[in-house]
Structures are given as C-alpha cells and as structure tokens.
CSV table of C-alpha atoms in Angstrom, one decimal:
chain,number,residue,atom,x,y,z
A,1,UNK,CA,8.0,17.0,-3.3
A,2,UNK,CA,5.1,14.9,-2.1
A,3,UNK,CA,3.4,15.0,-5.5
A,4,UNK,CA,6.6,13.8,-7.2
A,5,UNK,CA,6.9,10.9,-4.7
A,6,UNK,CA,3.3,9.9,-5.3
A,7,UNK,CA,3.8,10.0,-9.1
A,8,UNK,CA,6.9,7.8,-8.9
A,9,UNK,CA,5.0,5.2,-6.7
A,10,UNK,CA,2.0,5.2,-9.1
A,11,UNK,CA,4.2,4.7,-12.1
A,12,UNK,CA,5.8,1.8,-10.3
A,13,UNK,CA,2.4,0.3,-9.6
A,14,UNK,CA,1.2,0.8,-13.2
A,15,UNK,CA,4.1,-1.3,-14.3
A,16,UNK,CA,2.5,-4.4,-12.7
A,17,UNK,CA,-1.2,-3.8,-12.9
A,18,UNK,CA,-3.4,-4.1,-15.9
A,19,UNK,CA,-6.3,-1.9,-17.0
A,20,UNK,CA,-6.8,1.8,-16.3
A,21,UNK,CA,-9.7,1.0,-13.9
A,22,UNK,CA,-7.3,-0.9,-11.6
A,23,UNK,CA,-4.8,1.9,-11.4
A,24,UNK,CA,-7.5,4.2,-10.0
A,25,UNK,CA,-7.8,1.9,-6.9
A,26,UNK,CA,-4.5,3.2,-5.5
A,27,UNK,CA,-3.9,3.9,-1.9
A,28,UNK,CA,-1.5,6.7,-0.9
A,29,UNK,CA,0.3,6.3,2.4
A,30,UNK,CA,2.3,8.7,4.5
A,31,UNK,CA,4.4,6.3,6.6
A,32,UNK,CA,5.9,8.6,9.3
A,33,UNK,CA,6.8,11.2,6.6
A,34,UNK,CA,7.9,8.7,3.9
A,35,UNK,CA,5.4,8.6,1.0
A,36,UNK,CA,4.4,5.2,-0.3
A,37,UNK,CA,1.6,4.0,-2.6
A,38,UNK,CA,0.2,0.7,-3.6
A,39,UNK,CA,-2.9,-1.0,-4.9
A,40,UNK,CA,-5.7,-1.6,-2.4
A,41,UNK,CA,-5.7,-5.3,-3.4
A,42,UNK,CA,-2.1,-5.6,-2.2
A,43,UNK,CA,-3.1,-4.4,1.3
A,44,UNK,CA,-5.9,-6.9,1.3
A,45,UNK,CA,-4.0,-9.9,0.2
A,46,UNK,CA,-3.8,-11.4,3.7
A,47,UNK,CA,-7.5,-11.4,4.6
A,48,UNK,CA,-7.3,-11.6,8.4
A,49,UNK,CA,-4.9,-8.6,8.7
A,50,UNK,CA,-5.6,-5.2,10.1
A,51,UNK,CA,-4.7,-3.7,6.7
A,52,UNK,CA,-7.3,-5.8,5.0
A,53,UNK,CA,-10.0,-4.5,7.4
A,54,UNK,CA,-8.7,-0.9,7.2
A,55,UNK,CA,-9.0,-0.9,3.4
A,56,UNK,CA,-12.2,-3.0,2.9
A,57,UNK,CA,-14.9,-1.9,0.5
A,58,UNK,CA,-16.9,0.1,3.1
A,59,UNK,CA,-14.0,2.2,4.5
A,60,UNK,CA,-12.4,2.7,1.1
A,61,UNK,CA,-15.6,4.0,-0.4
A,62,UNK,CA,-15.7,6.6,2.4
A,63,UNK,CA,-12.0,7.5,2.0
A,64,UNK,CA,-12.1,7.8,-1.8
A,65,UNK,CA,-15.4,9.6,-2.1
A,66,UNK,CA,-14.1,12.5,-4.2
A,67,UNK,CA,-15.3,13.6,-7.7
A,68,UNK,CA,-13.4,12.3,-10.7
A,69,UNK,CA,-14.2,15.6,-12.6
A,70,UNK,CA,-11.6,15.2,-15.3
A,71,UNK,CA,-13.7,12.3,-16.8
A,72,UNK,CA,-17.1,14.0,-16.6
A,73,UNK,CA,-19.2,14.1,-19.7
A,74,UNK,CA,-21.2,17.2,-20.7
A,75,UNK,CA,-24.3,15.7,-19.2
A,76,UNK,CA,-22.5,15.1,-15.9
A,77,UNK,CA,-21.2,18.7,-15.9
A,78,UNK,CA,-24.7,19.9,-16.5
A,79,UNK,CA,-26.0,17.9,-13.6
A,80,UNK,CA,-23.4,19.4,-11.3
A,81,UNK,CA,-24.3,22.9,-12.5
A,82,UNK,CA,-28.0,22.2,-11.6
A,83,UNK,CA,-26.9,21.3,-8.0
A,84,UNK,CA,-25.4,24.8,-7.4
A,85,UNK,CA,-27.6,26.9,-5.2
A,86,UNK,CA,-29.3,29.9,-6.8
A,87,UNK,CA,-28.0,29.1,-10.3
A,88,UNK,CA,-31.0,29.0,-12.7
A,89,UNK,CA,-31.6,25.5,-14.1
A,90,UNK,CA,-31.5,26.8,-17.7
A,91,UNK,CA,-27.9,27.7,-17.3
A,92,UNK,CA,-27.0,24.0,-17.2
A,93,UNK,CA,-28.3,23.7,-20.8
A,94,UNK,CA,-25.5,26.1,-21.9
A,95,UNK,CA,-22.9,23.6,-20.8
A,96,UNK,CA,-24.6,20.8,-22.8
A,97,UNK,CA,-25.0,23.0,-25.9
A,98,UNK,CA,-21.2,23.9,-25.8
A,99,UNK,CA,-20.3,20.3,-25.0
A,100,UNK,CA,-18.3,21.3,-21.9
A,101,UNK,CA,-16.5,18.3,-20.4
A,102,UNK,CA,-15.0,18.0,-17.0
A,103,UNK,CA,-11.4,18.8,-18.1
A,104,UNK,CA,-12.8,21.9,-19.8
A,105,UNK,CA,-14.9,22.9,-16.8
A,106,UNK,CA,-11.7,23.6,-14.8
A,107,UNK,CA,-10.4,25.9,-17.5
A,108,UNK,CA,-13.4,28.2,-17.4
A,109,UNK,CA,-12.9,31.6,-15.8
A,110,UNK,CA,-15.4,34.4,-15.6
A,111,UNK,CA,-14.6,35.5,-19.1
A,112,UNK,CA,-15.1,32.0,-20.4
A,113,UNK,CA,-18.5,31.8,-18.7
A,114,UNK,CA,-19.5,35.0,-20.4
A,115,UNK,CA,-18.4,33.5,-23.8
A,116,UNK,CA,-20.5,30.4,-22.9
A,117,UNK,CA,-23.6,32.6,-22.7
A,118,UNK,CA,-24.0,33.2,-19.0
A,119,UNK,CA,-25.1,36.9,-18.7
A,120,UNK,CA,-26.0,37.7,-15.1
A,121,UNK,CA,-23.0,38.9,-13.0
A,122,UNK,CA,-24.3,37.1,-9.9
A,123,UNK,CA,-24.6,33.8,-11.7
A,124,UNK,CA,-21.1,34.2,-13.2
A,125,UNK,CA,-19.7,34.8,-9.7
A,126,UNK,CA,-21.6,31.8,-8.3
A,127,UNK,CA,-20.3,29.5,-11.0
A,128,UNK,CA,-16.8,30.8,-10.7
A,129,UNK,CA,-16.7,30.2,-7.0
A,130,UNK,CA,-18.2,26.7,-7.4
A,131,UNK,CA,-15.7,25.7,-10.0
A,132,UNK,CA,-12.8,26.8,-7.8
A,133,UNK,CA,-14.2,24.9,-4.8
A,134,UNK,CA,-14.7,21.8,-7.0
A,135,UNK,CA,-11.1,22.1,-8.3
A,136,UNK,CA,-9.7,22.2,-4.8
A,137,UNK,CA,-11.8,19.1,-3.8
A,138,UNK,CA,-10.8,17.1,-6.9
A,139,UNK,CA,-7.1,17.9,-6.5
A,140,UNK,CA,-7.0,17.1,-2.8
A,141,UNK,CA,-5.0,14.0,-2.1
A,142,UNK,CA,-6.5,11.5,0.3
A,143,UNK,CA,-3.5,10.2,2.2
A,144,UNK,CA,-3.6,7.5,4.9
A,145,UNK,CA,-1.2,8.1,7.8
A,146,UNK,CA,0.8,5.1,9.0
A,147,UNK,CA,2.6,5.9,12.3
A,148,UNK,CA,5.2,3.1,12.2
A,149,UNK,CA,8.7,2.8,11.0
A,150,UNK,CA,9.1,3.4,7.3
A,151,UNK,CA,11.8,0.7,7.2
A,152,UNK,CA,9.6,-2.0,8.8
A,153,UNK,CA,6.4,-1.0,6.9
A,154,UNK,CA,8.3,-0.8,3.7
A,155,UNK,CA,9.6,-4.4,4.2
A,156,UNK,CA,6.0,-5.6,4.8
A,157,UNK,CA,4.7,-3.7,1.8
A,158,UNK,CA,7.3,-5.2,-0.5
A,159,UNK,CA,6.4,-8.7,0.7
A,160,UNK,CA,2.7,-8.0,0.2
A,161,UNK,CA,3.3,-6.7,-3.3
A,162,UNK,CA,5.2,-9.9,-4.3
A,163,UNK,CA,2.5,-12.1,-2.6
A,164,UNK,CA,-0.2,-10.3,-4.6
A,165,UNK,CA,1.7,-10.8,-7.9
A,166,UNK,CA,2.1,-14.5,-7.0
A,167,UNK,CA,-1.6,-14.8,-6.3
A,168,UNK,CA,-2.5,-13.5,-9.7
A,169,UNK,CA,0.1,-15.7,-11.5
A,170,UNK,CA,2.5,-12.8,-12.4
A,171,UNK,CA,5.2,-14.2,-10.2
A,172,UNK,CA,6.1,-17.9,-10.6
A,173,UNK,CA,7.8,-18.6,-7.4
A,174,UNK,CA,6.4,-18.0,-3.9
A,175,UNK,CA,7.9,-14.9,-2.5
A,176,UNK,CA,10.6,-15.2,0.1
A,177,UNK,CA,9.8,-14.0,3.6
A,178,UNK,CA,11.0,-10.4,4.5
A,179,UNK,CA,14.6,-10.0,5.6
A,180,UNK,CA,15.6,-7.3,8.0
A,181,UNK,CA,18.6,-6.1,9.9
A,182,UNK,CA,19.2,-7.8,13.2
A,183,UNK,CA,19.2,-4.5,15.1
A,184,UNK,CA,15.6,-3.9,13.7
A,185,UNK,CA,14.3,-7.3,14.7
A,186,UNK,CA,12.3,-6.1,17.8
A,187,UNK,CA,10.8,-3.2,15.9
A,188,UNK,CA,9.9,-5.3,12.9
A,189,UNK,CA,8.3,-8.0,14.9
A,190,UNK,CA,6.2,-5.4,16.7
A,191,UNK,CA,4.9,-3.9,13.5
A,192,UNK,CA,4.1,-7.3,12.0
A,193,UNK,CA,2.2,-8.4,15.1
A,194,UNK,CA,0.2,-5.2,15.0
A,195,UNK,CA,-0.9,-5.5,11.5
A,196,UNK,CA,-1.2,-9.3,11.4
A,197,UNK,CA,-2.5,-10.4,14.9
A,198,UNK,CA,-3.5,-13.9,13.8
A,199,UNK,CA,-1.6,-16.8,12.4
A,200,UNK,CA,-0.3,-14.7,9.6
A,201,UNK,CA,2.3,-13.0,11.9
A,202,UNK,CA,3.8,-16.4,12.6
A,203,UNK,CA,4.1,-17.1,8.9
A,204,UNK,CA,5.7,-13.8,8.1
A,205,UNK,CA,8.1,-14.0,11.0
A,206,UNK,CA,8.8,-17.7,10.1
A,207,UNK,CA,8.4,-18.6,13.8
A,208,UNK,CA,9.1,-22.1,14.9
A,209,UNK,CA,9.2,-23.9,18.2
A,210,UNK,CA,12.3,-22.9,20.0
A,211,UNK,CA,15.2,-25.4,19.8
A,212,UNK,CA,17.6,-25.4,22.8
A,213,UNK,CA,21.0,-24.1,21.8
A,214,UNK,CA,23.8,-26.5,22.4
A,215,UNK,CA,24.3,-30.0,21.3
A,216,UNK,CA,21.6,-32.6,20.7
A,217,UNK,CA,21.8,-35.8,22.6
A,218,UNK,CA,18.6,-37.3,21.4
A,219,UNK,CA,20.3,-39.9,19.3
A,220,UNK,CA,20.7,-37.7,16.3
A,221,UNK,CA,23.8,-35.9,15.1
A,222,UNK,CA,25.2,-33.3,17.5
A,223,UNK,CA,24.7,-29.7,16.3
A,224,UNK,CA,26.6,-26.4,16.9
A,225,UNK,CA,24.8,-24.0,19.1
A,226,UNK,CA,22.3,-21.9,17.1
A,227,UNK,CA,22.9,-23.8,13.8
A,228,UNK,CA,21.5,-26.8,12.2
A,229,UNK,CA,24.7,-28.3,10.9
A,230,UNK,CA,26.3,-31.5,12.3
A,231,UNK,CA,29.3,-30.8,14.5
A,232,UNK,CA,32.5,-32.6,14.2
A,233,UNK,CA,33.1,-35.6,16.5
A,234,UNK,CA,34.1,-34.4,20.0
A,235,UNK,CA,37.2,-36.0,21.4
A,236,UNK,CA,36.8,-36.8,25.1
A,237,UNK,CA,39.0,-35.2,27.7
A,238,UNK,CA,42.4,-37.0,28.3
A,239,UNK,CA,41.4,-38.2,31.8
A,240,UNK,CA,38.4,-40.1,30.3
A,241,UNK,CA,40.3,-41.7,27.5
A,242,UNK,CA,40.9,-45.4,27.6
A,243,UNK,CA,44.6,-46.3,28.0
A,244,UNK,CA,46.1,-47.8,24.9
A,245,UNK,CA,46.2,-51.6,24.9
A,246,UNK,CA,49.6,-53.0,25.7
A,247,UNK,CA,51.3,-54.7,22.8
A,248,UNK,CA,51.2,-58.4,22.9
A,249,UNK,CA,54.4,-60.0,24.1
A,250,UNK,CA,56.5,-61.6,21.4
A,251,UNK,CA,57.9,-65.1,21.9
C-alpha cells in the first residue's frame, strides 16, 4: 500500500539522518505512481536546480502547513478548543484540568467528552465533529506529484542522496555520476536537463566536447573509434610498401 511504501522510505532516511527534528522535514513524492521519499535538504543540495526552488523554505512552509497534533501539550489542546465556533471558552479549561494531550485528544469520543465534564449535548457534538475533522487533516499525507519516469528520477534521487551525505561528511568519497541503461539515455538526459537547466546538468551528464570518432592524426597516438585507448600500429597496404632491399652481391 502507499502507507507501507512511505514507511519504508522514511525508515531508510532515518538510517542516515540525525535528530528527530530532521526526520520531520521529509518530502513524500509520487513519481508517476511510484512512491519515493527523501529529506528536503537532499532535493536542495544543488542550489540552482528546479528541485531546490520547488522545495525552498517559502513553498515548503505552504506545503507542510498541517497540524502536528500528536505532540500538542494540554495548553495547545485548550487553545485549539477555544478556536472552535460556538464552544464556550470555559470548556477549554476542562482539557487543561484533565491534562489532555494531542495524542489523547484523538481518542476522545462523545462518551469520553462527557467523562471529561462537558455537559451540553450541542457542545459535545461540536467538539466531536471538530475532533474528527482535525484527525482527517492531521492524517492527510501531503504528496508531491512528479510526472517523470520513476527510473530516471530514481537515478537522480540516488545521486542527490549520496551528494548530500558527502556534503555533510558522512560519505568519504565523492559520489560517482549516475549510470543508466543506454536505451534510457535520451529520457534520462531530458529529465536531468529539466530539473538542472544550468551548468549542473553538464556535470551530472558528464558532458565533454565531442571528439571525432576515428583515428587521431594530430601527432598523438592513434585511437580506436569511440575509445580512448591507443590502437596497434597499422600496416600500410601492400601496394604502398617499400620493396625489400636487394641483398648485396657477394664477391
């Protein structure tokens, strides 16, 4: 299921990141039906990329603006109760007196509200509806849709993960550039150039000035077409060969 896929990805991320605060900053991605997740810092590791702009602080604040109810204190729960229309303000005090935390708020049903000391039927119904709505909002996953090849985007994401680990000294060696199947080359290059329109795309694709295929006659060693290894000496055609010198006459 989608939830299981998200959980596996998040567990993978927690293996590499540090404190609990960092693991909250996780981006969930739906890449053409394939579920992926990573730290936001990973997507921002190449600063001039489309991904870095897409997940900058402003946009991410808008995307992740959902309540973290499970960590609410009794005071925060009481403040939320006060914000519910037509619920008397004194009702919020009942939540403080009973030390109701965010995790306990979700467990409250109508019977629990009565045990808490809420007496009016209308107030109980308002609180019950508000708790259900809050629960739906808190449990709603914010998933970013990526409409590109999962194969290609997955290769890019793996590279960014390693690059991020290298940048924070958790990976000693500089990560190798992404490798891909030759039949996916055109698609991979398209996705890379979309997300990395600047010089970064040349770095990721390891682009170099084209070298003519064939042999080099610039004074250096000859090379096989398409390779950088010296070729064996080429024997000239028979009609260009010098005739063998006649043996010296013997006297």
